[in-house]
CSV table of C-alpha atoms and ligand atoms in Angstrom, one decimal:
chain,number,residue,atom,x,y,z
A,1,UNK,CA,13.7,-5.7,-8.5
A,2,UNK,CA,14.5,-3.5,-5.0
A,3,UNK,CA,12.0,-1.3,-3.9
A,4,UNK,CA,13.3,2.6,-3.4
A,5,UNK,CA,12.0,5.2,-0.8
A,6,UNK,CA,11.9,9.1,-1.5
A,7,UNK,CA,12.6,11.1,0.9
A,8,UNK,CA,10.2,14.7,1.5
A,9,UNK,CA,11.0,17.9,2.6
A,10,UNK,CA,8.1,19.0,4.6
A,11,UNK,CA,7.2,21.9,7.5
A,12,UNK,CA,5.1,21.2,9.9
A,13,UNK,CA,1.7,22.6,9.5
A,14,UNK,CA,1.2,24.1,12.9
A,15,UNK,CA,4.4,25.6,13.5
A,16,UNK,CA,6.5,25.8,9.9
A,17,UNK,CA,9.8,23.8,11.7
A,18,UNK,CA,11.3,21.9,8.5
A,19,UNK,CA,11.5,18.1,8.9
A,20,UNK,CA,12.3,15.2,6.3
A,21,UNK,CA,9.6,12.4,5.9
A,22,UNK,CA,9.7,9.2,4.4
A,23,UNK,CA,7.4,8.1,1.6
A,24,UNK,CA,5.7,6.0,4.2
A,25,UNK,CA,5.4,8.3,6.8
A,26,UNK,CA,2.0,9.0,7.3
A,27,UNK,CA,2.0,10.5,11.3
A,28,UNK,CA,4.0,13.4,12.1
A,29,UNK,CA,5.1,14.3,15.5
A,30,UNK,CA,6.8,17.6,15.4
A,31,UNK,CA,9.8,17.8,17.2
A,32,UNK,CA,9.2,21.5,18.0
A,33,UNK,CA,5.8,22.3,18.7
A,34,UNK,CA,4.6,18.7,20.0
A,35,UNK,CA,2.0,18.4,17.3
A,36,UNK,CA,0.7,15.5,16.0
A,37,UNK,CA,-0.6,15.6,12.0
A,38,UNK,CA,-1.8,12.8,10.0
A,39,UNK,CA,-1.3,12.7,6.3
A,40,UNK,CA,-4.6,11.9,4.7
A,41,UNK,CA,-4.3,12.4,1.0
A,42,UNK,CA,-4.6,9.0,-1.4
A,43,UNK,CA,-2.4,9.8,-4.4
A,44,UNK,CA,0.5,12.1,-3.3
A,45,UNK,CA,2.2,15.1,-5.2
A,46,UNK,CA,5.8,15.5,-5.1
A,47,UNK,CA,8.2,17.8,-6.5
A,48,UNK,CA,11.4,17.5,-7.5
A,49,UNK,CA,13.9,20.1,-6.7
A,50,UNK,CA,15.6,22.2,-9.9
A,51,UNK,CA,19.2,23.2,-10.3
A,52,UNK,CA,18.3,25.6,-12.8
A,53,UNK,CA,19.4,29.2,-12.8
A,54,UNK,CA,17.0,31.8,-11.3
A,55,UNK,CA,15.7,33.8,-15.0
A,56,UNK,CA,14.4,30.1,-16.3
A,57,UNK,CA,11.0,29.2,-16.8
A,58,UNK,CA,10.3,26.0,-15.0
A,59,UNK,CA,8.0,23.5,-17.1
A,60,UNK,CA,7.1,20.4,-14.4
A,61,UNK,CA,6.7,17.4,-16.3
A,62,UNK,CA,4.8,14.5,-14.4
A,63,UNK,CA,5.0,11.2,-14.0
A,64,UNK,CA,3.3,8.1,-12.1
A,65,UNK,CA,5.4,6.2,-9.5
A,66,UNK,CA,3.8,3.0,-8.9
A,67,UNK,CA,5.2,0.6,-6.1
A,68,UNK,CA,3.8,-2.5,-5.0
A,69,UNK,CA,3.6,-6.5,-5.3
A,70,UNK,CA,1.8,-8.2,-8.3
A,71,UNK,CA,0.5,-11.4,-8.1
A,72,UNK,CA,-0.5,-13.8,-10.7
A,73,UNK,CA,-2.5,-17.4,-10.8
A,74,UNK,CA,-0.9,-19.3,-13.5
A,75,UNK,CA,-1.5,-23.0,-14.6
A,76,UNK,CA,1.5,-23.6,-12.0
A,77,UNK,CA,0.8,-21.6,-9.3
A,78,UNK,CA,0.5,-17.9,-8.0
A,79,UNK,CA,3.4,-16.3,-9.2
A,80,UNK,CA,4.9,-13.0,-7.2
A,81,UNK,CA,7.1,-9.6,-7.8
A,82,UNK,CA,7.5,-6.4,-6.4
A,83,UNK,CA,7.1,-3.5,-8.8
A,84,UNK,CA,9.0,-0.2,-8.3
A,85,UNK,CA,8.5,1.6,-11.5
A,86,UNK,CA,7.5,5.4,-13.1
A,87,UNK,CA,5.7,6.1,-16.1
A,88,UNK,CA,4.9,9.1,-18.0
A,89,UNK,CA,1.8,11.1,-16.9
A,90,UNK,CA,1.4,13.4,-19.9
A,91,UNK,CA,2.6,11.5,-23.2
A,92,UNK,CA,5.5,13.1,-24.9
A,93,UNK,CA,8.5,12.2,-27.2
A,94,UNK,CA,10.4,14.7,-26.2
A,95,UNK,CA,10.7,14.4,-22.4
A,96,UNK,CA,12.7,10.8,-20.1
A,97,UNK,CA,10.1,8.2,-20.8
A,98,UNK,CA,10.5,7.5,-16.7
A,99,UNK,CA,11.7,9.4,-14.0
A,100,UNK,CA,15.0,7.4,-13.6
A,101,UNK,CA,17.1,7.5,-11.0
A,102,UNK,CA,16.7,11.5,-9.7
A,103,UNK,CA,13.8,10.8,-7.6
A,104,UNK,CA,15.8,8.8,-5.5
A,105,UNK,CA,19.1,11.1,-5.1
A,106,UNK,CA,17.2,14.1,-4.2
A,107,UNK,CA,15.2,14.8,-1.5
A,108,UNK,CA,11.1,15.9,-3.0
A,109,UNK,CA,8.8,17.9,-1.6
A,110,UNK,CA,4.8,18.2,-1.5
A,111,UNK,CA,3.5,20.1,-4.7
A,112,UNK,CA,1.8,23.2,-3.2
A,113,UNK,CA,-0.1,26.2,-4.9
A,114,UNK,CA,2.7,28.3,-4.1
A,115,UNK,CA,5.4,26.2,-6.0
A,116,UNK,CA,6.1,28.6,-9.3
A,117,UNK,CA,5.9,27.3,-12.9
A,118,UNK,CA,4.3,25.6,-15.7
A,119,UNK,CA,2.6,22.3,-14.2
A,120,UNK,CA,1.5,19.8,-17.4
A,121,UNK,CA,-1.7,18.1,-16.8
A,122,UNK,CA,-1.7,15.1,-16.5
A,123,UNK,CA,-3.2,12.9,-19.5
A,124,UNK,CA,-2.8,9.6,-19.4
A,125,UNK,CA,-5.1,7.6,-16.7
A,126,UNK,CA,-3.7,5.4,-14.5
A,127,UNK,CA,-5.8,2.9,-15.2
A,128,UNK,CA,-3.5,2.7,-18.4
A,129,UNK,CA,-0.7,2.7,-16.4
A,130,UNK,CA,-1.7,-0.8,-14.7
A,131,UNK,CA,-1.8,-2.2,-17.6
A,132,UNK,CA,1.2,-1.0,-19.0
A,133,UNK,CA,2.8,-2.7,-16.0
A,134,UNK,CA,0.8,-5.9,-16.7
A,135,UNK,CA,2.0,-5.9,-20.0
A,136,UNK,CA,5.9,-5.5,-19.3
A,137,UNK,CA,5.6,-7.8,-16.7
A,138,UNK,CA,3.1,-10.3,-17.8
A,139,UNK,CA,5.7,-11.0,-21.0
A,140,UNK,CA,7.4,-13.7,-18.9
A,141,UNK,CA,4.4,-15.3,-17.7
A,142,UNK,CA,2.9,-18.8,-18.9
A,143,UNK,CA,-0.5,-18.6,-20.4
A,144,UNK,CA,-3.2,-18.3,-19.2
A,145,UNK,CA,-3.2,-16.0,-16.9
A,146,UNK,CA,-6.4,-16.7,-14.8
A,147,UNK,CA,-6.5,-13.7,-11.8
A,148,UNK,CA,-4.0,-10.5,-11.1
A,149,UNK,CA,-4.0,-8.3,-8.1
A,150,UNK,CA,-1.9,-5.4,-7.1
A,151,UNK,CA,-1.1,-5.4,-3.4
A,152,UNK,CA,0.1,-2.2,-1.1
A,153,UNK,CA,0.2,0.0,-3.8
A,154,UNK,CA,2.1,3.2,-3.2
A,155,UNK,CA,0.7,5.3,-6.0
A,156,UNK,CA,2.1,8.9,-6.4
A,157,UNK,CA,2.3,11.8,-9.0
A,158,UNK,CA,6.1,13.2,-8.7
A,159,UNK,CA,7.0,16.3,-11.2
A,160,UNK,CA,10.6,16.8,-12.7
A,161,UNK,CA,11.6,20.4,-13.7
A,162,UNK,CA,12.8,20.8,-16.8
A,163,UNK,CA,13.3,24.4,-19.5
A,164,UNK,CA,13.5,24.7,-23.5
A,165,UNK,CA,16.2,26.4,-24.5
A,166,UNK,CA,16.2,25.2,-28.3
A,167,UNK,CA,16.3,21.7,-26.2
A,168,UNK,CA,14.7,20.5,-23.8
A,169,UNK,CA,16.6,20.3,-20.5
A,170,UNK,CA,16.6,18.5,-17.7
A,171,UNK,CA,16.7,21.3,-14.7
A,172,UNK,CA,18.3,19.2,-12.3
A,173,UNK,CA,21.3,18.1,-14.3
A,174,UNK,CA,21.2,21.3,-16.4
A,175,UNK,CA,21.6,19.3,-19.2
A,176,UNK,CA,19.8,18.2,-22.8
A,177,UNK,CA,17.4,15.3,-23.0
A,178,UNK,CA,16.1,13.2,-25.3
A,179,UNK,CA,15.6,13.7,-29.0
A,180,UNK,CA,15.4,17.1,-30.3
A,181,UNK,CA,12.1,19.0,-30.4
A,182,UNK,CA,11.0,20.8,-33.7
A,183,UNK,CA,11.4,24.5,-34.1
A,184,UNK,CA,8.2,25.0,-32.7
A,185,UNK,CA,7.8,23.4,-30.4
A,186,UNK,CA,6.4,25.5,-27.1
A,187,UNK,CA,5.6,23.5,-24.0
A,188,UNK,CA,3.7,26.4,-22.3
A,189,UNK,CA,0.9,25.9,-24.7
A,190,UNK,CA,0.7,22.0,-23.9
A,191,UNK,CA,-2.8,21.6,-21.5
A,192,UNK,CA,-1.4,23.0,-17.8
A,193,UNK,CA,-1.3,25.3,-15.4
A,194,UNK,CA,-0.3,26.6,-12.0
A,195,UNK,CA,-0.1,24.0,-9.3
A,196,UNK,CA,-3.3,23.5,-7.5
A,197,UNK,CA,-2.6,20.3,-5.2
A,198,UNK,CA,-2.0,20.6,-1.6
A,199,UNK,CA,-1.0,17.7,0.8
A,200,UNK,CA,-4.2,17.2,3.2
A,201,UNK,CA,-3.5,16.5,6.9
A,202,UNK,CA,-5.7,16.5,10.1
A,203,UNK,CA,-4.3,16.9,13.6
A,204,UNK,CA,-3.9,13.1,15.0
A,205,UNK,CA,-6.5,13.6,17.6
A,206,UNK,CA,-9.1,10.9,18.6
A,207,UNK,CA,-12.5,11.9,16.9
A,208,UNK,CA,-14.8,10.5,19.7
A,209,UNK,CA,-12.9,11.7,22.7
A,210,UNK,CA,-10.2,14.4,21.7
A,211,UNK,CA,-7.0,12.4,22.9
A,212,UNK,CA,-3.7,12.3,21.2
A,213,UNK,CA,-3.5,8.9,19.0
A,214,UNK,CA,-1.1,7.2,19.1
A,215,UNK,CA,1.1,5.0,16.2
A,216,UNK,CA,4.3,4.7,14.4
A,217,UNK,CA,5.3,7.1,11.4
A,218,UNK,CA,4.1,4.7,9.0
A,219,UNK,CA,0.9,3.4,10.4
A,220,UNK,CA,-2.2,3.7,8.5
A,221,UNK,CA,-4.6,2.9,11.9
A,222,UNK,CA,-4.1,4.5,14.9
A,223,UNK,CA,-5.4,3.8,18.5
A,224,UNK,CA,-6.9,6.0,21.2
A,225,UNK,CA,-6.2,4.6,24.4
A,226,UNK,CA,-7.7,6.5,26.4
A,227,UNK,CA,-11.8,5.2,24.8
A,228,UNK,CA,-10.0,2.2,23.3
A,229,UNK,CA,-10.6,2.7,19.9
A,230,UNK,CA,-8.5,2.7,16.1
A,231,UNK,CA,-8.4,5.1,13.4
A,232,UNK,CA,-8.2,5.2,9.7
A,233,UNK,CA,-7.8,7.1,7.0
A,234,UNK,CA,-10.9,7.6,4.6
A,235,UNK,CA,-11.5,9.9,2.1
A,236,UNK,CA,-12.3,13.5,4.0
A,237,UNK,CA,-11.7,12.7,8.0
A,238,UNK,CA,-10.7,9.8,10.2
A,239,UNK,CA,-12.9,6.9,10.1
A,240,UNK,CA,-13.7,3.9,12.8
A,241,UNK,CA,-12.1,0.5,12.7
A,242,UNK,CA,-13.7,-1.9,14.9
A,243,UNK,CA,-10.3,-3.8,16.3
A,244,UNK,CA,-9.5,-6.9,19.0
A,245,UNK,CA,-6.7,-8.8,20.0
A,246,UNK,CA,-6.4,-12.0,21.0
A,247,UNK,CA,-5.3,-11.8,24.0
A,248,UNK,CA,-2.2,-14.2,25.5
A,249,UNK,CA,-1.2,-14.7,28.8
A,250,UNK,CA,3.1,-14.9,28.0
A,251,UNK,CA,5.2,-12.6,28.1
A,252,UNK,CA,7.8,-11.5,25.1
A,253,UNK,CA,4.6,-11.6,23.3
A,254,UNK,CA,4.5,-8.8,20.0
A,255,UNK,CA,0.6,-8.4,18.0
A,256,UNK,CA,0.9,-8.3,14.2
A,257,UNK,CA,-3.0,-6.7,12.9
A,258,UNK,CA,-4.9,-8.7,10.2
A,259,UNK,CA,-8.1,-7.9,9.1
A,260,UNK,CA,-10.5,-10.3,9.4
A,261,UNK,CA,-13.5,-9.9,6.5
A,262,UNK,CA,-16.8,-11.9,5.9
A,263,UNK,CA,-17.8,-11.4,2.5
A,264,UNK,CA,-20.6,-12.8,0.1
A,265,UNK,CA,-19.1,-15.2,-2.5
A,266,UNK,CA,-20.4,-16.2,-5.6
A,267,UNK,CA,-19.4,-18.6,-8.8
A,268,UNK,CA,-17.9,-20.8,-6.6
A,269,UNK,CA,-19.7,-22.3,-3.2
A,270,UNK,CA,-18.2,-20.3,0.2
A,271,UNK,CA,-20.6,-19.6,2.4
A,272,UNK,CA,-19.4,-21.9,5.1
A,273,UNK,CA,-16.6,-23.7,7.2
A,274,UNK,CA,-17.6,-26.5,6.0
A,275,UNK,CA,-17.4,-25.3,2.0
A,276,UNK,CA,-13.9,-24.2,2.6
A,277,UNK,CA,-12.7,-27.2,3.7
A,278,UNK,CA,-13.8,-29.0,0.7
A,279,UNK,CA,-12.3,-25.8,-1.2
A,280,UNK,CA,-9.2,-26.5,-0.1
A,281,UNK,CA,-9.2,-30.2,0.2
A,282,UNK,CA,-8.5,-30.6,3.6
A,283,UNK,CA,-7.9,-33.7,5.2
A,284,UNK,CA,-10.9,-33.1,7.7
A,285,UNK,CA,-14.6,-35.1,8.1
A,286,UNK,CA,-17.2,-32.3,8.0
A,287,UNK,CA,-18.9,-32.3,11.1
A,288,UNK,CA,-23.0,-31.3,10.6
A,289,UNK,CA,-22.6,-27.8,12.6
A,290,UNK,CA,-19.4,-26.8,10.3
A,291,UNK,CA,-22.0,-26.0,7.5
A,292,UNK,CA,-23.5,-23.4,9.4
A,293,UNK,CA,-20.1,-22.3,10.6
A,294,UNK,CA,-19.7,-18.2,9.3
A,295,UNK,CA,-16.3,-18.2,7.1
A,296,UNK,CA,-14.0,-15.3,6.9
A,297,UNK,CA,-10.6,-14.4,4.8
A,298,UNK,CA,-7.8,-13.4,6.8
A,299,UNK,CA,-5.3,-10.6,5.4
A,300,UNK,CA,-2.3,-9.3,7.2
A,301,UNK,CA,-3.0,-5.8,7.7
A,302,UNK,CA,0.2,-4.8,7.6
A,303,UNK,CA,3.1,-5.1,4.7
A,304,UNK,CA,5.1,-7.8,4.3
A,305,UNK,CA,7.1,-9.2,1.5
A,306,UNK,CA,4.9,-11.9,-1.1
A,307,UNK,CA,6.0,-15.1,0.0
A,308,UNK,CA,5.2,-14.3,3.5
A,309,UNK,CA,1.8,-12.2,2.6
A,310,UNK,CA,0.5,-15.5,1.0
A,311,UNK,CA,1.5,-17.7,3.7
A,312,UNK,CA,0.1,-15.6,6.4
A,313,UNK,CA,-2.9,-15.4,4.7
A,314,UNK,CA,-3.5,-19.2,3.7
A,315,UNK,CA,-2.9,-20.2,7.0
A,316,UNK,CA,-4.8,-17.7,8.7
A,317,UNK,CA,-7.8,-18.3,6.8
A,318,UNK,CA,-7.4,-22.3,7.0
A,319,UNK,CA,-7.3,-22.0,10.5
A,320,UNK,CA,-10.3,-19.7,10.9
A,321,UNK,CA,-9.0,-18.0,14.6
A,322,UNK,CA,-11.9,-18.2,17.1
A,323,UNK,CA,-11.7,-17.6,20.8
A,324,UNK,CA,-13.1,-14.3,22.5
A,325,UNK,CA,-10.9,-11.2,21.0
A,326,UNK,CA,-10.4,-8.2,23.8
A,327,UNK,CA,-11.5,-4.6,22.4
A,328,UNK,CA,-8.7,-3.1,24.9
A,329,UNK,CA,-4.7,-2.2,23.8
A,330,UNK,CA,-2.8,-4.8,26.1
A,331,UNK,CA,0.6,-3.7,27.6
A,332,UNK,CA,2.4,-5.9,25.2
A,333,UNK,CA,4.3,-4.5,22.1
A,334,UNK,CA,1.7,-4.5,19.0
A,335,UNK,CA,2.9,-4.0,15.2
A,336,UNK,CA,1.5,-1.2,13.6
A,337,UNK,CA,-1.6,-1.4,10.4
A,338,UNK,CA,0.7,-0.6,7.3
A,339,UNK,CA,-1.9,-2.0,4.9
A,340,UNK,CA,-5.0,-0.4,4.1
A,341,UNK,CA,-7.9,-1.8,4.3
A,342,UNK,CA,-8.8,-1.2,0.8
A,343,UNK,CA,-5.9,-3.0,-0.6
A,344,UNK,CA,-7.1,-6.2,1.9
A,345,UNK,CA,-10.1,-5.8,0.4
A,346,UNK,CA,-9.0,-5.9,-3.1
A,347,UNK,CA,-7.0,-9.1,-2.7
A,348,UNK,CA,-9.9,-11.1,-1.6
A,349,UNK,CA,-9.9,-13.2,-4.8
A,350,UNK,CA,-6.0,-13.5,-4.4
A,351,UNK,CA,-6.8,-14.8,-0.5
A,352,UNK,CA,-9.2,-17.3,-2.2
A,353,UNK,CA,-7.6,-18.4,-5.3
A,354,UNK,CA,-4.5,-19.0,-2.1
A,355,UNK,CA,-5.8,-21.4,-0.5
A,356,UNK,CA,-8.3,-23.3,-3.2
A,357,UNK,CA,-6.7,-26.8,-4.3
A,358,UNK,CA,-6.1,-28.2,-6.6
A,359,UNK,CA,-5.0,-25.2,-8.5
A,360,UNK,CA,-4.6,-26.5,-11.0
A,361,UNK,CA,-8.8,-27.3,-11.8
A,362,UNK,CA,-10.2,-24.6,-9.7
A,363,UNK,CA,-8.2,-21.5,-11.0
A,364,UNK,CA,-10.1,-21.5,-14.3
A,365,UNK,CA,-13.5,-20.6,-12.2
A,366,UNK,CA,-11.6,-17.5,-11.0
A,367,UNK,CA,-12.7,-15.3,-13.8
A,368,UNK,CA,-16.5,-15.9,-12.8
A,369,UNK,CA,-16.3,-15.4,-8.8
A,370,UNK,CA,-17.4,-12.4,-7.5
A,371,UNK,CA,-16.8,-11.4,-3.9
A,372,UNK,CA,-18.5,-8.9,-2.0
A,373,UNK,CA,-17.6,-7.9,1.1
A,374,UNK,CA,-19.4,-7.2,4.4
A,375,UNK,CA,-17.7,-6.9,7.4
A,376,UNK,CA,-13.9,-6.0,8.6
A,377,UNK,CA,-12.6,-7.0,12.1
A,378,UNK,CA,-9.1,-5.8,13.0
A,379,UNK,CA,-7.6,-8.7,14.6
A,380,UNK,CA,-4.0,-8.6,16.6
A,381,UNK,CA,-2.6,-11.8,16.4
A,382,UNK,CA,0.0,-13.1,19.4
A,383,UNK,CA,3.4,-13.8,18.5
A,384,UNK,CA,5.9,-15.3,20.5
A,385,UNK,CA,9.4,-13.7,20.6
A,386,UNK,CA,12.2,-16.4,20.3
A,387,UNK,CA,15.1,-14.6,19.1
A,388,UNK,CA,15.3,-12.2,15.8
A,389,UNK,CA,11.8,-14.4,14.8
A,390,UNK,CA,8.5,-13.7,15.8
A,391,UNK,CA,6.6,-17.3,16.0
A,392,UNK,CA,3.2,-18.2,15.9
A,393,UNK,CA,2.6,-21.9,16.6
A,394,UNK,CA,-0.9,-22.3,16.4
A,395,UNK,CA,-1.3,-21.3,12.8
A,396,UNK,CA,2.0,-22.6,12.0
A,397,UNK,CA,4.0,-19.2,11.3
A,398,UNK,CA,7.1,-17.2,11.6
A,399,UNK,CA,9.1,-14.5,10.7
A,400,UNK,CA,12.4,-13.2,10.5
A,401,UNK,CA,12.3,-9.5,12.3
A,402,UNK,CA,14.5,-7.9,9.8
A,403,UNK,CA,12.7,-9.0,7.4
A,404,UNK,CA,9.3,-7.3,8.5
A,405,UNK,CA,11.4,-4.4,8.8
A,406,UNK,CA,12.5,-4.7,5.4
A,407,UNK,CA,9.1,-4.9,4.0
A,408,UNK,CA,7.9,-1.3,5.6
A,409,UNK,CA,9.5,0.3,3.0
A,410,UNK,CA,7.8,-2.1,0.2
B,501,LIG,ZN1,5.5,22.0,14.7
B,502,LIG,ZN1,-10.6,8.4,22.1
């Protein structure tokens, strides 16, 4: 399955100059006024543009637009996919069951309070949506299935114009859908209303010390370097992320971000170095100190495709990086956060059930371990350039550049 990007319409908020964003984007640097705005909302409203002529009433029908990676620990391993798909929002027979292919011809824009028509609310949770993906997915699966995460989610409402004019049509394409509706049948007294969302943003300024922060269009941290410090987005303002890199000497050096999180682990013994080498069956004597050793799970921060997110993680977290992290940006390039926290956070069990061996006995226990977590660290990882790969010896890892690329717009 590929994984689409829509494309926005969207004016700057200081000045009003049009500009086109990417699903991803999340910091906007206006061309014409020099501002900088952050995007803060969690679950995004889009529109999508009608052909229709000017004396039709608009009804917006809305759907979910779920993208992301699902994993799954089966008997034979931890299996992968990347999910691009749209559901119905508001459950009807006689609208497009998905939002097919328009949303990714035409450019969208952000649902505002000043967009005209009949918005349908929303009824169908999308907690019910995840499972309807489980479901259509989990079909190919072999039994049992004993974990499931969704990681990097990209979760958005998008509305499709559509009128009645006996049928229901599709205002883009100006043309009849689905099956016809009975005589009576009057959208305008389904359960909606005017629009009342509007895209939140924030000026991308450093809370502690007023500077201009800095990141690419699609990062989710970003860095003050004027008081050293990193950004993220939480629920009403910018919050702290505490952040080091581990610093290297080299040159042609590039920093990929991973967070580093301690958590409290129970149904299965983690507590200590020394448990997760037995965990995961390393060849390794436990030395006495290693059971007093704290343990952390390692997550790349930033989003890359499944194969790779698993590997970076299992051998991140095998190897347990020490060694005295900087709190200062270094001159050297550094890869921006792409992955939030949350969704790190989320795929703790995953980063666990990873690296645990044999799989095979342990994933059964899955179901009872809880994991609570503590404490986050930012960590920038060194990578050596060689080529179009990024390499990093110690932990035994690479990548292909164009494939990192790739993955921004998963
Ligand atoms: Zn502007
Ligand atoms: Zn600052």
């Amino acid at each position: 399955m590929k994984s689409s990007s829509l494309l926005i319409e969207f004016q700057c908020p200081q000045c009003g100059a049009p500009a086109t964003l990417e699903e991803t984007d999340r910091l906007f640097n206006c061309e014409f006024c020099r501002v900088n705005s952050y995007l803060l909302s969690r679950v995004y409203r889009y529109v999508l543009p009608d052909k229709a002529s000017e004396n039709r009433e608009l009804i917006y029908f809305p759907y979910w637009r779920f993208k992301g990676l699902l994993f799954s620990c089966v008997s034979d391993g931890i299996k992968h996919r990347i999910i691009d798909v749209s559901y119905q929002a508001f459950q009807s027979p006689y609208f497009p069951v998905s939002l097919g292919l328009r949303s990714q011809t035409l450019k969208l824009r952000f649902l505002s309070p000043e967009d005209e028509g009949y918005f349908l609310n929303p009824d169908i949770p999308f907690e019910e949506i995840t499972h309807s993906i489980k479901e259509r997915f989990n079909a190919s699966l072999p039994k049992p299935i004993f974990h499931q995460d969704f990681i990097g989610e990209t979760l958005s409402q998008v509305y499709a114009p559509f009128y009645v004019d006996g049928k229901v049509y599709d205002a883009i394409l100006n043309k009849a859908v689905s099956q016809q509706p009975p005589e009576d049948f009057n959208p305008f007294a389904l359960p909606g209303g005017a629009a009342e969302w509007r895209v939140r943003f924030v000026p991308a300024q450093c809370p502690r010390c007023g500077w201009d922060l800095k990141g690419q269009t699609d990062s989710l941290a970003l860095n003050c370097d004027h008081c050293n410090s990193v950004w993220y987005p939480g629920k009403e303002a910018l919050k702290e992320l505490p952040f080091v890199f581990l610093p290297e000497e080299t040159d042609q050096i590039t920093y990929l971000p991973f967070y580093r999180m301690q958590a409290d682990v129970s149904g299965i013994d983690l507590s200590s170095y020394a448990d997760l080498v037995k965990l995961a069956n390393l060849p390794k004597v436990i030395q006495d100190d290693w059971t007093e050793m704290p343990f952390h799970f390692w997550s790349p921060a930033f989003k890359v495709r499944p194969d790779d997110f698993l590997r970076f993680s299992r051998n991140l977290t095998l190897s347990q990086p020490q060694g005295k992290g900087v709190s200062e940006f270094p001159k050297a390039q550094y890869y921006p956060v792409t992955l939030p926290l949350a969704e790190a956070i989320e795929g703790l069990k995953l980063c666990l059930a990873n690296f645990m061996k044999p799989q095979r006995r342990l994933f059964p226990k899955l179901q009872e371990v809880k994991i609570r977590p503590k404490d986050f660290l930012l960590v920038f990882v060194p990578f050596r350039e060689s080529g179009n790969e990024l390499t990093q010896p110690d932990y035994r890892l690479r990548i292909d550049k164009n494939l990192l690329r790739y993955a921004r717009q998963l």
